[in-house]
Coordinates of C-alpha atoms in Angstrom, one line a residue:
X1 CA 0.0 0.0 0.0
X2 CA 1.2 3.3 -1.0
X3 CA 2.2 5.4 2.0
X4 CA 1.4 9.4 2.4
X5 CA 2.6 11.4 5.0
X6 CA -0.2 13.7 6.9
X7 CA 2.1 16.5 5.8
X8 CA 1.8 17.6 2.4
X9 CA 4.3 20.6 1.2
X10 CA 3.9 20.6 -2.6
X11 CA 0.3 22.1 -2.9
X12 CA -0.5 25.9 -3.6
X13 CA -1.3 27.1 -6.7
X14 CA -0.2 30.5 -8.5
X15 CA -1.5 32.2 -11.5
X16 CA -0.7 35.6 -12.7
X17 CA -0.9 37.8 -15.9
X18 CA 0.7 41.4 -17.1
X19 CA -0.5 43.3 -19.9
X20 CA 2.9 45.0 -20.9
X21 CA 0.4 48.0 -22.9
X22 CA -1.2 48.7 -19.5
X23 CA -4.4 47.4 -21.3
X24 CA -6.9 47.2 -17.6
X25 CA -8.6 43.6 -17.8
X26 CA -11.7 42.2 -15.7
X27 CA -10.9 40.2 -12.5
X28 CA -13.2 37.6 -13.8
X29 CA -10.4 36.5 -15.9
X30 CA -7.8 35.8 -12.8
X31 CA -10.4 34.2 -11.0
X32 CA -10.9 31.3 -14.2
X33 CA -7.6 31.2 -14.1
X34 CA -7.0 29.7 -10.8
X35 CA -9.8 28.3 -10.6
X36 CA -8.7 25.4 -12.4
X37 CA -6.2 24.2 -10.3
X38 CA -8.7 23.9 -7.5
X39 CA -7.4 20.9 -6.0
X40 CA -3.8 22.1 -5.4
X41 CA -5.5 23.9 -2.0
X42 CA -7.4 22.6 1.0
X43 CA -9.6 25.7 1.1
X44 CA -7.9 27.5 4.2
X45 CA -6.8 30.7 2.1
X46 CA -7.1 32.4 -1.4
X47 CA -5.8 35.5 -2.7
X48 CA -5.6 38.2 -5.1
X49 CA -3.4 41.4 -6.0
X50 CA -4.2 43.5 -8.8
X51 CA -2.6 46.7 -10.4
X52 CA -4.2 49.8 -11.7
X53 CA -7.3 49.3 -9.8
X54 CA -7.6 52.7 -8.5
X55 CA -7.2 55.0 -11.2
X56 CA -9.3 57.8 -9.9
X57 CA -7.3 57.7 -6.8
X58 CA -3.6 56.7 -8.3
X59 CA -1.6 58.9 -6.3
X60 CA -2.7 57.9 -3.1
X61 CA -1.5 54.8 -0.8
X62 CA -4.6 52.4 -0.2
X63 CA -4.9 50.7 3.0
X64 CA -6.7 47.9 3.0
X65 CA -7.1 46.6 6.1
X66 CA -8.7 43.5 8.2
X67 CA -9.8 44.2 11.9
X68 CA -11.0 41.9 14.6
X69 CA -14.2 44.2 15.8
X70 CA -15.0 47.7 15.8
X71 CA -12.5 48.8 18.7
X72 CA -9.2 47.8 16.8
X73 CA -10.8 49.2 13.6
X74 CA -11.1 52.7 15.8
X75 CA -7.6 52.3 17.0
X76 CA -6.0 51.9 13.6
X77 CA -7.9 54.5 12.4
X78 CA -7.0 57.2 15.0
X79 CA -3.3 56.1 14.1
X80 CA -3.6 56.8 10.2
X81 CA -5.7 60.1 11.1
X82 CA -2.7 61.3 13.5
X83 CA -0.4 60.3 10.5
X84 CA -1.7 60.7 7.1
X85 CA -4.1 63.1 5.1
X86 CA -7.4 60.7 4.6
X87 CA -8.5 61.2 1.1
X88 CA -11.3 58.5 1.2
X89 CA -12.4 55.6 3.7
X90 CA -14.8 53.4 2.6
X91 CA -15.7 49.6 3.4
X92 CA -14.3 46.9 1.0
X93 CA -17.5 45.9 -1.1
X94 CA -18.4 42.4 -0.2
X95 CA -21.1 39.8 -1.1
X96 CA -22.2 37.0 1.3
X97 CA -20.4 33.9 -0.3
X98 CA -21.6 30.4 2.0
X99 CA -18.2 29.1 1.8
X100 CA -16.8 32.3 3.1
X101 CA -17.7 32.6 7.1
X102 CA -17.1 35.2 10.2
X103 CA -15.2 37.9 8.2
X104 CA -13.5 40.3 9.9
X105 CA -14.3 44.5 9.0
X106 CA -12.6 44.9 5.9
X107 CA -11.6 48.9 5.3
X108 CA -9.5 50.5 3.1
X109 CA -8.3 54.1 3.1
X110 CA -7.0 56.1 0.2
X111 CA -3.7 58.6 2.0
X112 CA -1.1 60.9 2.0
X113 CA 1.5 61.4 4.7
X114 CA 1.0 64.7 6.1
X115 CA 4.3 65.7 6.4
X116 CA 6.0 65.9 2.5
X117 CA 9.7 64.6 3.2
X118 CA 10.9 62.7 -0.1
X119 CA 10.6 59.6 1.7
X120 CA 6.9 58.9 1.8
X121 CA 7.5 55.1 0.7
X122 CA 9.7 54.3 4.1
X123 CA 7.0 56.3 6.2
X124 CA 4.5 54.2 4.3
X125 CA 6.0 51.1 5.2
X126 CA 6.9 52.1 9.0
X127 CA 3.4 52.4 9.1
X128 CA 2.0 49.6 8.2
X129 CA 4.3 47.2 10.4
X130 CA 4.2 49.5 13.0
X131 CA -0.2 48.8 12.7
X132 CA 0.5 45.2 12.4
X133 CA 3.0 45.0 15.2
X134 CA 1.5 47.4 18.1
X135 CA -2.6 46.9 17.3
X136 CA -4.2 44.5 18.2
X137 CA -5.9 42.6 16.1
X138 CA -5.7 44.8 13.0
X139 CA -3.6 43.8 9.9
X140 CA -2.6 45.8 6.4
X141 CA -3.2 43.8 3.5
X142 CA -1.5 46.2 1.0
X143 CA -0.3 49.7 1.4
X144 CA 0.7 50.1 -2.4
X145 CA -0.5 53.0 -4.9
X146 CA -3.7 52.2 -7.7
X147 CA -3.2 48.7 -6.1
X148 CA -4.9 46.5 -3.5
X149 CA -4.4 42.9 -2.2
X150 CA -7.6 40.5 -1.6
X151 CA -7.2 37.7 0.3
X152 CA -9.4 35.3 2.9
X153 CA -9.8 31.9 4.4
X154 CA -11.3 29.9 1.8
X155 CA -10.8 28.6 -2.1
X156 CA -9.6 31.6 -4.0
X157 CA -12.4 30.9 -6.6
X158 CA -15.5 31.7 -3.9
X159 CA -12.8 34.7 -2.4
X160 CA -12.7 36.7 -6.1
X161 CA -16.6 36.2 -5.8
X162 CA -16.6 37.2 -2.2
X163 CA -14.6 40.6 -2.9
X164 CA -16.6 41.0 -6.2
X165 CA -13.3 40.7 -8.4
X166 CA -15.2 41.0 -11.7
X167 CA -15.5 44.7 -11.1
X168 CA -12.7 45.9 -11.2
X169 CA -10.1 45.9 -13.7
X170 CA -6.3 46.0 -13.8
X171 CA -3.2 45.5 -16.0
X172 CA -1.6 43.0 -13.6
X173 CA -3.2 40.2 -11.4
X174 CA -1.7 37.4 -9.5
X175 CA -3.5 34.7 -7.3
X176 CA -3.0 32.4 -5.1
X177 CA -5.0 29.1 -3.3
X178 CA -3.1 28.2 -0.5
X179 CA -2.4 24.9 0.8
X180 CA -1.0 25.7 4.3
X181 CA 1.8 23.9 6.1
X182 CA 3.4 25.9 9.2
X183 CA 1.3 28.3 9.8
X184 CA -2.8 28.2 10.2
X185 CA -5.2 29.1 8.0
X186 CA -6.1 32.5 8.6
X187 CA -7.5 35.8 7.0
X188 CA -4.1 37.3 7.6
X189 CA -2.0 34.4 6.3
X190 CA -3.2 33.7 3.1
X191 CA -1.2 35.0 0.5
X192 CA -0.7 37.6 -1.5
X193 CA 1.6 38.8 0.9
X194 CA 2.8 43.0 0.9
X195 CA 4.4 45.6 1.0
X196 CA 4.2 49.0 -0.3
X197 CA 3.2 48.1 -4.4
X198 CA 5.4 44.7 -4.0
X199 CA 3.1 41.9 -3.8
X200 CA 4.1 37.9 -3.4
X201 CA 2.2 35.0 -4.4
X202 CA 4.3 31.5 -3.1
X203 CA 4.6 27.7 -3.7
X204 CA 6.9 26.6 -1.6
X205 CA 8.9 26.1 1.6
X206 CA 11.7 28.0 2.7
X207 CA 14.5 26.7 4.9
X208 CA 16.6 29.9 5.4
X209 CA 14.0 31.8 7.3
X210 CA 15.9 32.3 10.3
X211 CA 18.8 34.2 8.5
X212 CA 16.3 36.0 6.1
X213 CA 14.8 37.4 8.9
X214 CA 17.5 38.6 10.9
X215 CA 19.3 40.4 8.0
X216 CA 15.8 42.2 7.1
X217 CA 15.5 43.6 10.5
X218 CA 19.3 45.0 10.4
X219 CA 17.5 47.1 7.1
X220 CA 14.0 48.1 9.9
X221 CA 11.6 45.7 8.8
X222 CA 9.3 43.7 11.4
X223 CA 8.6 40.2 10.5
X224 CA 5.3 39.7 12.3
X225 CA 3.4 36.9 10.7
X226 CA 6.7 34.0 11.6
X227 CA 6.0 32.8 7.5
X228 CA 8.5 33.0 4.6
X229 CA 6.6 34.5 2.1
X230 CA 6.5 37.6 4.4
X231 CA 9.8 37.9 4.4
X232 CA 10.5 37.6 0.1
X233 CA 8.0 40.5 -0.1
X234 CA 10.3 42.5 2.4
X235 CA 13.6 41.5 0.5
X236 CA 12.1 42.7 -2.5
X237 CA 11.9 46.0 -1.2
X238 CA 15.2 45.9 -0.2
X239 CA 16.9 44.9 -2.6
X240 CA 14.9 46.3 -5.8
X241 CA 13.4 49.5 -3.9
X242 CA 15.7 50.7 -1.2
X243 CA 19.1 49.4 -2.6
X244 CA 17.8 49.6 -6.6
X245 CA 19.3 46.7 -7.8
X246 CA 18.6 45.2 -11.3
X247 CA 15.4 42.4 -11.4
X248 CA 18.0 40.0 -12.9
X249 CA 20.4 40.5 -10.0
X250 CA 17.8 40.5 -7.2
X251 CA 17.2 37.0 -9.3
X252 CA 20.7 35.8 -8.6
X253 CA 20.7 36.9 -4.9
X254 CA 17.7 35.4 -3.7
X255 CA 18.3 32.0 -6.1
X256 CA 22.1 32.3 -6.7
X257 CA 23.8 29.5 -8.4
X258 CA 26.0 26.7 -6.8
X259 CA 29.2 27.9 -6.4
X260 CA 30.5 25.0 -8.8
X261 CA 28.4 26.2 -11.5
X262 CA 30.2 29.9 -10.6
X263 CA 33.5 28.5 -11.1
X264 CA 32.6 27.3 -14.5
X265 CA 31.6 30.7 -15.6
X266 CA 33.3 32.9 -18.1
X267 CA 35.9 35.5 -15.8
X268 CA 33.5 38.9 -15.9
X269 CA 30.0 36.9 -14.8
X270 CA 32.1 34.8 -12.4
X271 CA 33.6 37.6 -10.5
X272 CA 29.6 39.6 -10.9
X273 CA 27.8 36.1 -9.1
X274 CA 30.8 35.6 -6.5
X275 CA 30.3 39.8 -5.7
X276 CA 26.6 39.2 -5.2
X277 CA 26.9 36.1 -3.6
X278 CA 29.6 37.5 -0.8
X279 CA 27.6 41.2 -0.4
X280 CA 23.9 38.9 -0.1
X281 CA 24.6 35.9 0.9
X282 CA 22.0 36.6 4.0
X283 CA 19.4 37.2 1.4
X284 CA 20.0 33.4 0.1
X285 CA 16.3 31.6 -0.2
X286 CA 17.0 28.0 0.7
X287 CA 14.5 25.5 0.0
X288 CA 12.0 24.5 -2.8
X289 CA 9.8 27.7 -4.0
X290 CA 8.1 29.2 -6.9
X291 CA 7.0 32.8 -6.7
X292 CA 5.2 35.7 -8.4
X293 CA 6.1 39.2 -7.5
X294 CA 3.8 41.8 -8.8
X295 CA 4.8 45.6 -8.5
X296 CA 3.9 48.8 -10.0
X297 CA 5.7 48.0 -13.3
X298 CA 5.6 44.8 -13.7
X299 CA 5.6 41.1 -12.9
X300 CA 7.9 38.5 -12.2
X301 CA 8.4 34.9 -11.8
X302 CA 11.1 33.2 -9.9
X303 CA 12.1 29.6 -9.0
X304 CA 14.2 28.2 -6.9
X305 CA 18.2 27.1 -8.0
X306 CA 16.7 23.4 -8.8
X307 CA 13.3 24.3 -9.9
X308 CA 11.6 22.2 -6.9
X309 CA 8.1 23.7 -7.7
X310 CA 6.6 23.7 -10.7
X311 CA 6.0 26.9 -13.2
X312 CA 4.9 27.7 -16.7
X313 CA 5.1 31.3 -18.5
X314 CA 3.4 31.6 -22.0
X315 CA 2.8 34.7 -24.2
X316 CA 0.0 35.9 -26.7
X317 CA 0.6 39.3 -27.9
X318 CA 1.6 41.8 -25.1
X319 CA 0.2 39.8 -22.2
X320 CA 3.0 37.4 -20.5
X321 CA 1.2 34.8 -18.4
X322 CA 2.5 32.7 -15.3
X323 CA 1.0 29.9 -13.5
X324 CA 1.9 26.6 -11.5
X325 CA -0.1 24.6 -14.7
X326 CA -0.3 25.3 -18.5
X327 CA -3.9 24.2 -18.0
X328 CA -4.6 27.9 -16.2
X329 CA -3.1 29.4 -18.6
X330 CA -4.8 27.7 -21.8
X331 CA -8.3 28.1 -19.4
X332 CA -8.2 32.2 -20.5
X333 CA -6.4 32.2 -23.5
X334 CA -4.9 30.3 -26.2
X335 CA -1.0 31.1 -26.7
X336 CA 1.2 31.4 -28.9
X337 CA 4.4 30.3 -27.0
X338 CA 4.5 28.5 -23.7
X339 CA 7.5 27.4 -21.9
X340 CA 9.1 26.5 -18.6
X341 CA 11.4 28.7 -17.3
X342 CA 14.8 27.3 -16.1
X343 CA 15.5 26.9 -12.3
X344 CA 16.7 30.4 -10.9
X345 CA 15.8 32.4 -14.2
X346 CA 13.7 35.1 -14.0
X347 CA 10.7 35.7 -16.3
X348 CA 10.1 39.4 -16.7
X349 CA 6.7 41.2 -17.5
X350 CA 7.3 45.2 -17.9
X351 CA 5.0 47.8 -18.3
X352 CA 5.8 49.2 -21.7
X353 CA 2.7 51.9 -21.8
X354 CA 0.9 54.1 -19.8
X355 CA -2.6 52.3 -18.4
X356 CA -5.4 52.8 -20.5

C-alpha cells in the first residue's frame, strides 16, 4: 500500500498575468484562471493582488485593512488620522459567499502622509508594520498606490466572488489558493503577501527563514506573521526599492547558483555572481519555492536554483502569463508560446505603456 505522510508541502497554486500596454482587464479573468487548479489547495486561504485598480485615486497609498471588531478598527484609524491626510475611507464591497464565514471589518483608506519629506515610501512602510506590530488585532493587507491585495480563508475561486473581483479591472493580477503547512489558515496568512506596491504569491517552503529574517531587521523591517513568504515580499523592497538593484540581480541573490556552477563561468560573470553572492549571501532563499512578485511596473516569476516547484510562462501578444499549470493558462487564453522557465531564471513582464 502506497504510504502518504499527513504533511503535504507541494500544494499551492499561482496564476498571474501582465499586460505590458497597460491594457486594464476584468478580475473575472484571474479568478478562471486559478480556478482550475482547485485541488492544489485545501480551502484555508485564497488571494488576489491587482494593479491599476484605482485610477481615480492613483496617487494615493490604499490601505486595505482586516480588523477583529469595531474597537481595533477605531484604534487603527486614530493612528492613520494622526499620521496621514485621509482622502477617502470606505468599506471593501463584499457579497455574502456560503463558503466564506465570520469575516472580519474589511476597510481600506485612500492617504497621503502629512508631512511631505521625499521619503513617503519608508514612512509608508513604517506604518504599516508599526499597525500590524503594536494593534491589536488589525492587519494591512496592502499599502501600495492604484493597487490592492484580496485575500481570505477559503478557495480563492468563492474569495474573487466574495470581494466581487469581476468589477474591477487591472493590468496586472496574481492569485493564489493556498495549501497551508506551518502556519494556520487564517484571513491574515493567506497569500498575497505586501508591502508598499510589492506583492508575493508562493509555492513553496523555505529553509533559510531564520537568516532572512535577521538580515531584514538589520534594514528596519518587522517580520510579524513567523512565514517566509512575508519575508520575500520584504527582500524585494530591499533589494529592488531601497538598494535599486537590477530584477536580474535581485534574481541571482535570492536564487544564486551553486558555487561550482560559478566557477565554471566565463571571468566577468564569475567575478559579478561571486560579488553578489559574498555582499547577499544573508538574502540566500533555501528550499523549494516558486514565486510571483507583482509591483507597479511589472511582474515576475522566480524559481528556486533546482526548480523544486513547478512553473509555466506563455505569451500571446503583449500579455505574459505565469502559472503553476499550463492548464490555467490555456483556461483564458490560447498562446502562442509556452514554456518552462529554467531553475533560478527570471521571467520578466514590464509595463511598456501608460494604463489605459
Amino acid at each position: 500500500m502506497e504510504m502518504r505522510s499527513e504533511k503535504d508541502i507541494s500544494g499551492c497554486s499561482l496564476a498571474g498575468f501582465i499586460s505590458e500596454s497597460g491594457e486594464r482587464i476584468s478580475g473575472d479573468v484571474i479568478i478562471s484562471s486559478i480556478a482550475v487548479m482547485h485541488e492544489r489547495g485545501n480551502g484555508l486561504g485564497g488571494g488576489f493582488a491587482a494593479y491599476g485598480i484605482y485610477p481615480d485615486y492613483r496617487d494615493y497609498y490604499a490601505l486595505h485593512l482586516i480588523c477583529d471588531d469595531d474597537k481595533s478598527r477605531e484604534q487603527a484609524e486614530r493612528f492613520i488620522e494622526n499620521n496621514f491626510y485621509i482622502e477617502c475611507k470606505e468599506p471593501i464591497p463584499t457579497r455574502n459567499v456560503p463558503s466564506i464565514t465570520d469575516p472580519p471589518i474589511l476597510m481600506r483608506y485612500f492617504i497621503k502622509p502629512i508631512v511631505e519629506s521625499g521619503k513617503e515610501d519608508d514612512f509608508v512602510m513604517h506604518a504599516a508594520m508599526k499597525i500590524n506590530a503594536e494593534i491589536d488585532g488589525v492587519y494591512v493587507i496592502s499599502s501600495g498606490k492604484n493597487m490592492g491585495a484580496f485575500k481570505a480563508v477559503g478557495y480563492p475561486e468563492d474569495v474573487g466572488v466574495f470581494f466581487r473581483l469581476e468589477e474591477y479591472e487591472g493590468y496586472t493580477w496574481i492569485a493564489h489558493g493556498r495549501f497551508p503547512t506551518n502556519t494556520p489558515g487564517w484571513w491574515g496568512g493567506a497569500h498575497p503577501f505586501t508591502i508598499l506596491d510589492w506583492a508575493v504569491v508562493h509555492n513553496g517552503e523555505i529553509s533559510s527563514y531564520g537568516i532572512n529574517k535577521r538580515y531584514l531587521e538589520m534594514f528596519g523591517y518587522r517580520c510579524t506573521l513567523l512565514t517566509d513568504t512575508e519575508v520575500m515580499a520584504y527582500l524585494f523592497d530591499l533589494l529592488l526599492r531601497r538598494h535599486r538593484l537590477p530584477v536580474e540581480i535581485v534574481a541571482k541573490a535570492l536564487a544564486s547558483p551553486f558555487w561550482e556552477d560559478i566557477e565554471r563561468m566565463p571571468p566577468g560573470k564569475r567575478e559579478l555572481m561571486m560579488a553578489v553572492r559574498s555582499v547577499y549571501g544573508s538574502a540566500l532563499v533555501n528550499g523549494p519555492f516558486a514565486i510571483l512578485l507583482g509591483y507597479r511596473d511589472g511582474l515576475i516569476g522566480l524559481n528556486d536554483r533546482i526548480k523544486l516547484r513547478p512553473l509555466v510562462a506563455a505569451r500571446k501578444g503583449d500579455i505574459l502569463y505565469i502559472a503553476s499549470e499550463e492548464a490555467a493558462i490555456r483556461e483564458i487564453t490560447n498562446p502562442a508560446d509556452v514554456w518552462m522557465p529554467k531553475a533560478g531564471e527570471p521571467v520578466i513582464g514590464r509595463l511598456k505603456g501608460e494604463t489605459q
